Amino acid sequence: MSGHVTLIRSSTLAGNVDYAYAATAPAGARLIFLAGACPLDAAGATVAAADHAGQAAQCIANLETALRDAGAGLEDVISTRVLVASSRQADLIAVWDVVRAAFGGHDVPSTLLGVTVLGYDDQLVEIEAVAAVRDA
C-alpha cells in the first residue's frame, strides 16, 4: 500500500521552501532504508560524466528501481539526502531541480549537501532515501 507517509509543514519556520520540514510513518509501517542511489547503468558504469542533472536523473531512476524491488515507490519515501560533489551552488540547484521534479507534490524532508568526492569514478551525485510502507 502506498501513500501513507504524512508530510508535516511548519507555521513557524520559513514558508518559502519547497520541501516539508518533517514526515511521519504510520504505526505498523515497515521502514525501508536505501543505500545511496548512484548514477550507474546496468553494467556498473558511471553515466553522464560532468553532467550533474544527467547524473541526478540516473540516480532517481535507480532509486525508483530499488524502491520497486522493496515494494515501494517515490510516494512512500519519508526523507532523502542528496549529495553533490561540487562547491558550486548552481550545481546543487541543478541536481535539486531534477529531484524535486521527480517527487512532484510529495516534497519530502530533504538535505542537500555539497561534498568533495563520491565513491565511483566521475560520480557527481548520490541520493539516499528512507521509505515507509504498510504491507497488505
PDB file of C-alpha atoms in Angstrom:
ATOM      1  CA  MET A   1       0.000   0.000   0.000  1.00  0.00           C
ATOM      2  CA  SER A   2       1.320   3.404  -0.880  1.00  0.00           C
ATOM      3  CA  GLY A   3       0.938   6.983   0.191  1.00  0.00           C
ATOM      4  CA  HIS A   4       0.832   6.554   3.959  1.00  0.00           C
ATOM      5  CA  VAL A   5       3.650   8.986   4.717  1.00  0.00           C
ATOM      6  CA  THR A   6       2.423  12.197   6.363  1.00  0.00           C
ATOM      7  CA  LEU A   7       4.369  15.331   5.451  1.00  0.00           C
ATOM      8  CA  ILE A   8       4.485  17.988   8.141  1.00  0.00           C
ATOM      9  CA  ARG A   9       4.611  21.712   7.377  1.00  0.00           C
ATOM     10  CA  SER A  10       5.751  24.332   9.865  1.00  0.00           C
ATOM     11  CA  SER A  11       3.894  27.539  10.529  1.00  0.00           C
ATOM     12  CA  THR A  12       6.842  28.993  12.449  1.00  0.00           C
ATOM     13  CA  LEU A  13       9.751  28.180  10.094  1.00  0.00           C
ATOM     14  CA  ALA A  14      10.384  29.740   6.680  1.00  0.00           C
ATOM     15  CA  GLY A  15       7.411  29.043   4.431  1.00  0.00           C
ATOM     16  CA  ASN A  16       9.122  29.593   1.099  1.00  0.00           C
ATOM     17  CA  VAL A  17      10.954  26.247   0.967  1.00  0.00           C
ATOM     18  CA  ASP A  18       9.995  23.528  -1.499  1.00  0.00           C
ATOM     19  CA  TYR A  19      10.058  20.610   0.934  1.00  0.00           C
ATOM     20  CA  ALA A  20       8.294  19.525   4.110  1.00  0.00           C
ATOM     21  CA  TYR A  21      10.165  20.081   7.358  1.00  0.00           C
ATOM     22  CA  ALA A  22       9.275  16.686   8.797  1.00  0.00           C
ATOM     23  CA  ALA A  23       7.429  13.486   7.977  1.00  0.00           C
ATOM     24  CA  THR A  24       5.914  10.623   9.909  1.00  0.00           C
ATOM     25  CA  ALA A  25       5.265   6.985   9.126  1.00  0.00           C
ATOM     26  CA  PRO A  26       2.088   5.318  10.335  1.00  0.00           C
ATOM     27  CA  ALA A  27       2.114   2.853  13.198  1.00  0.00           C
ATOM     28  CA  GLY A  28       2.981  -0.588  11.932  1.00  0.00           C
ATOM     29  CA  ALA A  29       4.812   0.670   8.863  1.00  0.00           C
ATOM     30  CA  ARG A  30       7.795  -1.225   7.505  1.00  0.00           C
ATOM     31  CA  LEU A  31      10.758   1.107   7.077  1.00  0.00           C
ATOM     32  CA  ILE A  32      12.992   0.692   4.040  1.00  0.00           C
ATOM     33  CA  PHE A  33      16.493   2.132   4.286  1.00  0.00           C
ATOM     34  CA  LEU A  34      18.003   2.518   0.834  1.00  0.00           C
ATOM     35  CA  ALA A  35      21.680   2.685   0.036  1.00  0.00           C
ATOM     36  CA  GLY A  36      22.680   5.787  -1.864  1.00  0.00           C
ATOM     37  CA  ALA A  37      21.392   5.598  -5.428  1.00  0.00           C
ATOM     38  CA  CYS A  38      24.336   6.245  -7.726  1.00  0.00           C
ATOM     39  CA  PRO A  39      24.462   7.300 -11.390  1.00  0.00           C
ATOM     40  CA  LEU A  40      25.386   3.817 -12.623  1.00  0.00           C
ATOM     41  CA  ASP A  41      23.993   1.974 -15.622  1.00  0.00           C
ATOM     42  CA  ALA A  42      23.144  -1.744 -15.603  1.00  0.00           C
ATOM     43  CA  ALA A  43      26.777  -2.601 -16.391  1.00  0.00           C
ATOM     44  CA  GLY A  44      28.021  -0.576 -13.413  1.00  0.00           C
ATOM     45  CA  ALA A  45      29.481   2.305 -15.426  1.00  0.00           C
ATOM     46  CA  THR A  46      29.012   5.902 -14.307  1.00  0.00           C
ATOM     47  CA  VAL A  47      26.719   7.727 -16.741  1.00  0.00           C
ATOM     48  CA  ALA A  48      26.589  11.400 -17.737  1.00  0.00           C
ATOM     49  CA  ALA A  49      30.170  12.317 -16.781  1.00  0.00           C
ATOM     50  CA  ALA A  50      30.445  16.040 -15.935  1.00  0.00           C
ATOM     51  CA  ASP A  51      26.620  16.427 -16.055  1.00  0.00           C
ATOM     52  CA  HIS A  52      25.089  16.980 -12.630  1.00  0.00           C
ATOM     53  CA  ALA A  53      21.485  16.961 -13.856  1.00  0.00           C
ATOM     54  CA  GLY A  54      22.050  13.883 -16.019  1.00  0.00           C
ATOM     55  CA  GLN A  55      23.535  12.004 -13.101  1.00  0.00           C
ATOM     56  CA  ALA A  56      20.660  13.094 -10.848  1.00  0.00           C
ATOM     57  CA  ALA A  57      18.192  11.656 -13.373  1.00  0.00           C
ATOM     58  CA  GLN A  58      20.036   8.310 -13.375  1.00  0.00           C
ATOM     59  CA  CYS A  59      20.120   8.319  -9.570  1.00  0.00           C
ATOM     60  CA  ILE A  60      16.345   8.864  -9.479  1.00  0.00           C
ATOM     61  CA  ALA A  61      15.802   6.027 -11.964  1.00  0.00           C
ATOM     62  CA  ASN A  62      17.949   3.715  -9.843  1.00  0.00           C
ATOM     63  CA  LEU A  63      16.205   4.857  -6.665  1.00  0.00           C
ATOM     64  CA  GLU A  64      12.824   4.075  -8.221  1.00  0.00           C
ATOM     65  CA  THR A  65      14.050   0.596  -9.174  1.00  0.00           C
ATOM     66  CA  ALA A  66      15.346  -0.106  -5.657  1.00  0.00           C
ATOM     67  CA  LEU A  67      12.076   1.140  -4.161  1.00  0.00           C
ATOM     68  CA  ARG A  68      10.016  -1.007  -6.532  1.00  0.00           C
ATOM     69  CA  ASP A  69      12.144  -4.056  -5.657  1.00  0.00           C
ATOM     70  CA  ALA A  70      11.351  -3.371  -1.967  1.00  0.00           C
ATOM     71  CA  GLY A  71       7.613  -2.992  -2.616  1.00  0.00           C
ATOM     72  CA  ALA A  72       7.523   0.802  -2.526  1.00  0.00           C
ATOM     73  CA  GLY A  73       7.520   3.887  -4.726  1.00  0.00           C
ATOM     74  CA  LEU A  74       8.582   7.523  -4.544  1.00  0.00           C
ATOM     75  CA  GLU A  75       5.297   8.358  -2.777  1.00  0.00           C
ATOM     76  CA  ASP A  76       6.451   6.139   0.116  1.00  0.00           C
ATOM     77  CA  VAL A  77       9.729   7.982   0.672  1.00  0.00           C
ATOM     78  CA  ILE A  78       9.856   9.682   4.061  1.00  0.00           C
ATOM     79  CA  SER A  79      13.195  11.523   3.694  1.00  0.00           C
ATOM     80  CA  THR A  80      16.137  11.993   1.347  1.00  0.00           C
ATOM     81  CA  ARG A  81      19.731  13.105   1.482  1.00  0.00           C
ATOM     82  CA  VAL A  82      21.140  14.406  -1.799  1.00  0.00           C
ATOM     83  CA  LEU A  83      24.934  14.503  -2.107  1.00  0.00           C
ATOM     84  CA  VAL A  84      26.551  16.588  -4.858  1.00  0.00           C
ATOM     85  CA  ALA A  85      30.293  16.571  -5.498  1.00  0.00           C
ATOM     86  CA  SER A  86      30.672  20.310  -6.037  1.00  0.00           C
ATOM     87  CA  SER A  87      31.312  23.532  -4.183  1.00  0.00           C
ATOM     88  CA  ARG A  88      29.163  25.480  -6.674  1.00  0.00           C
ATOM     89  CA  GLN A  89      25.651  26.298  -5.534  1.00  0.00           C
ATOM     90  CA  ALA A  90      24.473  26.254  -9.180  1.00  0.00           C
ATOM     91  CA  ASP A  91      25.408  22.561  -9.428  1.00  0.00           C
ATOM     92  CA  LEU A  92      23.467  21.762  -6.264  1.00  0.00           C
ATOM     93  CA  ILE A  93      20.438  23.623  -7.615  1.00  0.00           C
ATOM     94  CA  ALA A  94      20.645  21.761 -10.945  1.00  0.00           C
ATOM     95  CA  VAL A  95      20.540  18.449  -9.072  1.00  0.00           C
ATOM     96  CA  TRP A  96      17.795  19.637  -6.716  1.00  0.00           C
ATOM     97  CA  ASP A  97      15.608  20.668  -9.671  1.00  0.00           C
ATOM     98  CA  VAL A  98      15.748  17.098 -11.020  1.00  0.00           C
ATOM     99  CA  VAL A  99      14.989  15.584  -7.609  1.00  0.00           C
ATOM    100  CA  ARG A 100      12.069  17.946  -6.947  1.00  0.00           C
ATOM    101  CA  ALA A 101      10.580  17.292 -10.374  1.00  0.00           C
ATOM    102  CA  ALA A 102      10.734  13.537  -9.786  1.00  0.00           C
ATOM    103  CA  PHE A 103       8.974  13.764  -6.421  1.00  0.00           C
ATOM    104  CA  GLY A 104       6.349  16.250  -7.599  1.00  0.00           C
ATOM    105  CA  GLY A 105       3.911  17.150  -4.838  1.00  0.00           C
ATOM    106  CA  HIS A 106       5.443  14.586  -2.477  1.00  0.00           C
ATOM    107  CA  ASP A 107       8.049  17.087  -1.252  1.00  0.00           C
ATOM    108  CA  VAL A 108       9.661  15.017   1.493  1.00  0.00           C
ATOM    109  CA  PRO A 109      12.081  16.396   4.086  1.00  0.00           C
ATOM    110  CA  SER A 110      15.443  16.520   2.343  1.00  0.00           C
ATOM    111  CA  THR A 111      19.009  17.554   2.934  1.00  0.00           C
ATOM    112  CA  LEU A 112      21.079  18.843   0.010  1.00  0.00           C
ATOM    113  CA  LEU A 113      24.835  18.704   0.546  1.00  0.00           C
ATOM    114  CA  GLY A 114      27.900  19.717  -1.407  1.00  0.00           C
ATOM    115  CA  VAL A 115      30.689  17.218  -0.802  1.00  0.00           C
ATOM    116  CA  THR A 116      34.270  16.942  -2.016  1.00  0.00           C
ATOM    117  CA  VAL A 117      34.199  13.481  -3.578  1.00  0.00           C
ATOM    118  CA  LEU A 118      31.953  10.451  -4.073  1.00  0.00           C
ATOM    119  CA  GLY A 119      32.858   6.788  -4.437  1.00  0.00           C
ATOM    120  CA  TYR A 120      32.795   5.982  -8.154  1.00  0.00           C
ATOM    121  CA  ASP A 121      34.950   7.356 -10.964  1.00  0.00           C
ATOM    122  CA  ASP A 122      33.335  10.514 -12.405  1.00  0.00           C
ATOM    123  CA  GLN A 123      30.480  10.350  -9.861  1.00  0.00           C
ATOM    124  CA  LEU A 124      28.894  13.725  -9.051  1.00  0.00           C
ATOM    125  CA  VAL A 125      25.567  12.768  -7.404  1.00  0.00           C
ATOM    126  CA  GLU A 126      24.208  10.256  -4.883  1.00  0.00           C
ATOM    127  CA  ILE A 127      20.723  10.132  -3.371  1.00  0.00           C
ATOM    128  CA  GLU A 128      19.917   8.325  -0.110  1.00  0.00           C
ATOM    129  CA  ALA A 129      16.344   7.677   0.975  1.00  0.00           C
ATOM    130  CA  VAL A 130      14.181   6.133   3.664  1.00  0.00           C
ATOM    131  CA  ALA A 131      10.688   4.894   2.797  1.00  0.00           C
ATOM    132  CA  ALA A 132       7.752   3.634   4.866  1.00  0.00           C
ATOM    133  CA  VAL A 133       5.120   1.170   3.650  1.00  0.00           C
ATOM    134  CA  ARG A 134       2.270  -0.804   5.111  1.00  0.00           C
ATOM    135  CA  ASP A 135       2.162  -4.281   3.702  1.00  0.00           C
ATOM    136  CA  ALA A 136      -1.242  -5.618   2.705  1.00  0.00           C
TER     137      ALA A 136
END
